[in-house]
Amino acid sequence: MSFKSYLEIVFAGSIIAAMNRHLLKRQLTSYGEDYAAWCAEQGALLREGRLADLDRENLAEEIESLGRSDRKEIRNRLEVLVRHLLKWQLQPHKRKAGWQLTILEQRRQISALTEESPSLKNVPTEVLSWSYDLARLKAAAETGLRKAVLPVECPFSIEQILDESFLPE
């Protein structure tokens, strides 16, 4: 290959690379325009090490929201779990296999979340009061029992609630 051909290839490659960089900068999807495309682009930019091109503020917010969504999921699953434990305890004549399966599923899902993110291990304890208050209201509505019949404070410890072998009698 002649030196001239080599220079033409290098020059052409440089121009194409510069054009691609320019197009990518212009064509990056905004956060509000197309969330899925924005996520894909941000991931690609991270992998390429193009930190200056990242949408840092929205990316930071999204990462922080992932932790919040796991906390919220634990809180919601705990509410469903406690509600079914209350129904199991208060209506032994209406017990169903479906209630027991729901109890087991919620326990396993909470366990999976806390195993994947050990920093969330204390979340069930932290959100129990909130989860119980809602579980109490929903259990009363679903069973037809007066809210006053259900204890104001959760009658189960967090250890009992999360213990796969525990079912209140």
Short mmCIF file of C-alpha atoms in Angstrom, two decimals:
data_model
loop_
_atom_site.label_atom_id
_atom_site.label_comp_id
_atom_site.label_asym_id
_atom_site.label_seq_id
_atom_site.Cartn_x
_atom_site.Cartn_y
_atom_site.Cartn_z
CA MET A 1 0.00 0.00 0.00
CA SER A 2 1.35 3.39 -0.87
CA PHE A 3 1.82 6.06 1.74
CA LYS A 4 -0.78 8.17 -0.05
CA SER A 5 -3.37 5.35 0.11
CA TYR A 6 -2.56 4.85 3.78
CA LEU A 7 -3.11 8.55 4.49
CA GLU A 8 -6.38 8.53 2.57
CA ILE A 9 -7.66 5.58 4.65
CA VAL A 10 -6.57 7.16 7.94
CA PHE A 11 -8.02 10.51 6.93
CA ALA A 12 -11.30 8.94 5.77
CA GLY A 13 -11.51 6.90 9.00
CA SER A 14 -10.92 10.03 11.08
CA ILE A 15 -13.62 11.91 9.21
CA ILE A 16 -16.11 9.05 9.62
CA ALA A 17 -15.32 8.74 13.35
CA ALA A 18 -15.73 12.48 13.81
CA MET A 19 -19.01 12.45 11.90
CA ASN A 20 -20.32 9.54 14.01
CA ARG A 21 -19.39 11.34 17.22
CA HIS A 22 -21.12 14.45 15.96
CA LEU A 23 -24.25 12.55 14.89
CA LEU A 24 -24.39 10.65 18.17
CA LYS A 25 -24.19 13.89 20.12
CA ARG A 26 -26.97 15.41 18.05
CA GLN A 27 -29.13 12.33 17.97
CA LEU A 28 -29.05 11.31 21.62
CA THR A 29 -32.58 10.78 22.80
CA SER A 30 -33.75 13.02 25.58
CA TYR A 31 -35.02 11.49 28.81
CA GLY A 32 -38.60 12.60 28.22
CA GLU A 33 -38.69 11.76 24.53
CA ASP A 34 -38.25 7.96 24.59
CA TYR A 35 -37.36 6.38 27.92
CA ALA A 36 -36.36 2.96 26.53
CA ALA A 37 -34.09 4.49 23.88
CA TRP A 38 -32.62 6.88 26.46
CA CYS A 39 -31.78 3.94 28.76
CA ALA A 40 -30.12 2.01 25.92
CA GLU A 41 -28.08 5.04 24.88
CA GLN A 42 -26.98 5.80 28.44
CA GLY A 43 -25.87 2.20 28.87
CA ALA A 44 -23.89 2.33 25.62
CA LEU A 45 -22.27 5.62 26.62
CA LEU A 46 -21.21 4.13 29.94
CA ARG A 47 -19.74 1.06 28.27
CA GLU A 48 -17.84 3.26 25.81
CA GLY A 49 -16.51 5.41 28.64
CA ARG A 50 -18.13 8.52 27.18
CA LEU A 51 -18.86 10.03 30.56
CA ALA A 52 -19.05 13.60 29.25
CA ASP A 53 -22.00 12.62 27.03
CA LEU A 54 -24.06 11.08 29.84
CA ASP A 55 -27.27 12.67 31.02
CA ARG A 56 -25.83 12.66 34.53
CA GLU A 57 -28.74 14.24 36.40
CA ASN A 58 -31.44 11.95 35.01
CA LEU A 59 -29.14 8.92 35.15
CA ALA A 60 -28.41 9.56 38.85
CA GLU A 61 -32.14 9.96 39.53
CA GLU A 62 -32.92 6.68 37.78
CA ILE A 63 -30.25 4.78 39.70
CA GLU A 64 -31.53 6.20 43.00
CA SER A 65 -35.09 5.28 42.06
CA LEU A 66 -34.09 1.63 41.62
CA GLY A 67 -33.35 1.40 45.34
CA ARG A 68 -36.60 3.17 46.16
CA SER A 69 -38.58 0.77 43.98
CA ASP A 70 -37.11 -2.25 45.78
CA ARG A 71 -38.06 -0.68 49.14
CA LYS A 72 -41.56 -0.01 47.83
CA GLU A 73 -41.86 -3.57 46.53
CA ILE A 74 -40.88 -4.98 49.93
CA ARG A 75 -43.40 -2.68 51.65
CA ASN A 76 -46.20 -3.73 49.29
CA ARG A 77 -45.37 -7.44 49.49
CA LEU A 78 -45.25 -7.21 53.28
CA GLU A 79 -48.73 -5.64 53.28
CA VAL A 80 -50.13 -8.50 51.18
CA LEU A 81 -48.38 -11.06 53.38
CA VAL A 82 -49.66 -9.58 56.66
CA ARG A 83 -53.18 -9.18 55.24
CA HIS A 84 -53.31 -12.86 54.35
CA LEU A 85 -51.90 -13.84 57.76
CA LEU A 86 -54.67 -11.79 59.40
CA LYS A 87 -57.33 -13.42 57.24
CA TRP A 88 -55.83 -16.85 57.99
CA GLN A 89 -55.98 -16.12 61.72
CA LEU A 90 -59.40 -14.46 61.84
CA GLN A 91 -61.31 -16.73 59.48
CA PRO A 92 -60.12 -20.30 60.01
CA HIS A 93 -63.37 -21.63 58.50
CA LYS A 94 -62.65 -19.82 55.22
CA ARG A 95 -58.99 -20.78 54.83
CA LYS A 96 -58.00 -21.54 51.26
CA ALA A 97 -54.93 -23.03 49.66
CA GLY A 98 -54.66 -19.80 47.67
CA TRP A 99 -54.13 -17.79 50.85
CA GLN A 100 -51.36 -20.13 51.92
CA LEU A 101 -49.74 -19.90 48.47
CA THR A 102 -49.92 -16.10 48.58
CA ILE A 103 -48.27 -16.11 52.01
CA LEU A 104 -45.48 -18.36 50.75
CA GLU A 105 -44.96 -16.33 47.56
CA GLN A 106 -44.73 -13.02 49.39
CA ARG A 107 -42.23 -14.46 51.88
CA ARG A 108 -40.06 -15.86 49.10
CA GLN A 109 -40.18 -12.64 47.07
CA ILE A 110 -39.22 -10.52 50.10
CA SER A 111 -36.41 -12.96 50.86
CA ALA A 112 -35.16 -12.79 47.26
CA LEU A 113 -35.11 -8.99 47.34
CA THR A 114 -33.16 -8.86 50.60
CA GLU A 115 -30.73 -11.54 49.42
CA GLU A 116 -30.04 -9.66 46.18
CA SER A 117 -29.56 -6.41 48.11
CA PRO A 118 -28.41 -7.13 51.67
CA SER A 119 -28.64 -3.41 52.50
CA LEU A 120 -32.44 -3.87 52.34
CA LYS A 121 -32.44 -6.53 55.08
CA ASN A 122 -33.95 -4.16 57.67
CA VAL A 123 -36.61 -2.72 55.36
CA PRO A 124 -39.33 -5.20 56.43
CA THR A 125 -38.88 -4.11 60.04
CA GLU A 126 -38.79 -0.43 59.05
CA VAL A 127 -42.01 -0.57 57.02
CA LEU A 128 -43.99 -3.05 59.12
CA SER A 129 -46.10 -0.39 60.83
CA TRP A 130 -47.14 1.19 57.51
CA SER A 131 -47.74 -2.22 55.92
CA TYR A 132 -49.78 -3.44 58.88
CA ASP A 133 -52.00 -0.35 58.94
CA LEU A 134 -52.94 -0.90 55.30
CA ALA A 135 -53.22 -4.68 55.71
CA ARG A 136 -55.59 -4.14 58.63
CA LEU A 137 -57.86 -1.86 56.59
CA LYS A 138 -57.91 -4.20 53.60
CA ALA A 139 -58.38 -7.32 55.72
CA ALA A 140 -61.39 -5.75 57.41
CA ALA A 141 -62.88 -4.83 54.03
CA GLU A 142 -62.19 -8.25 52.50
CA THR A 143 -63.49 -10.27 55.47
CA GLY A 144 -66.47 -8.09 56.30
CA LEU A 145 -65.20 -7.78 59.86
CA ARG A 146 -65.26 -4.45 61.65
CA LYS A 147 -61.88 -2.75 61.75
CA ALA A 148 -62.20 -2.59 65.54
CA VAL A 149 -62.03 -6.42 65.67
CA LEU A 150 -58.50 -6.36 64.27
CA PRO A 151 -55.65 -5.46 66.63
CA VAL A 152 -54.36 -1.88 66.35
CA GLU A 153 -50.78 -3.16 66.55
CA CYS A 154 -49.48 -5.99 64.42
CA PRO A 155 -50.02 -9.24 66.36
CA PHE A 156 -47.07 -10.93 64.64
CA SER A 157 -43.37 -10.28 65.02
CA ILE A 158 -41.37 -9.62 61.86
CA GLU A 159 -39.60 -12.94 62.48
CA GLN A 160 -42.94 -14.77 62.49
CA ILE A 161 -44.16 -12.91 59.44
CA LEU A 162 -41.11 -13.89 57.40
CA ASP A 163 -40.83 -17.46 58.77
CA GLU A 164 -42.04 -19.91 56.13
CA SER A 165 -43.22 -22.37 58.76
CA PHE A 166 -45.37 -19.85 60.65
CA LEU A 167 -49.12 -19.73 60.20
CA PRO A 168 -51.21 -18.13 62.96
CA GLU A 169 -53.87 -20.28 64.58
#
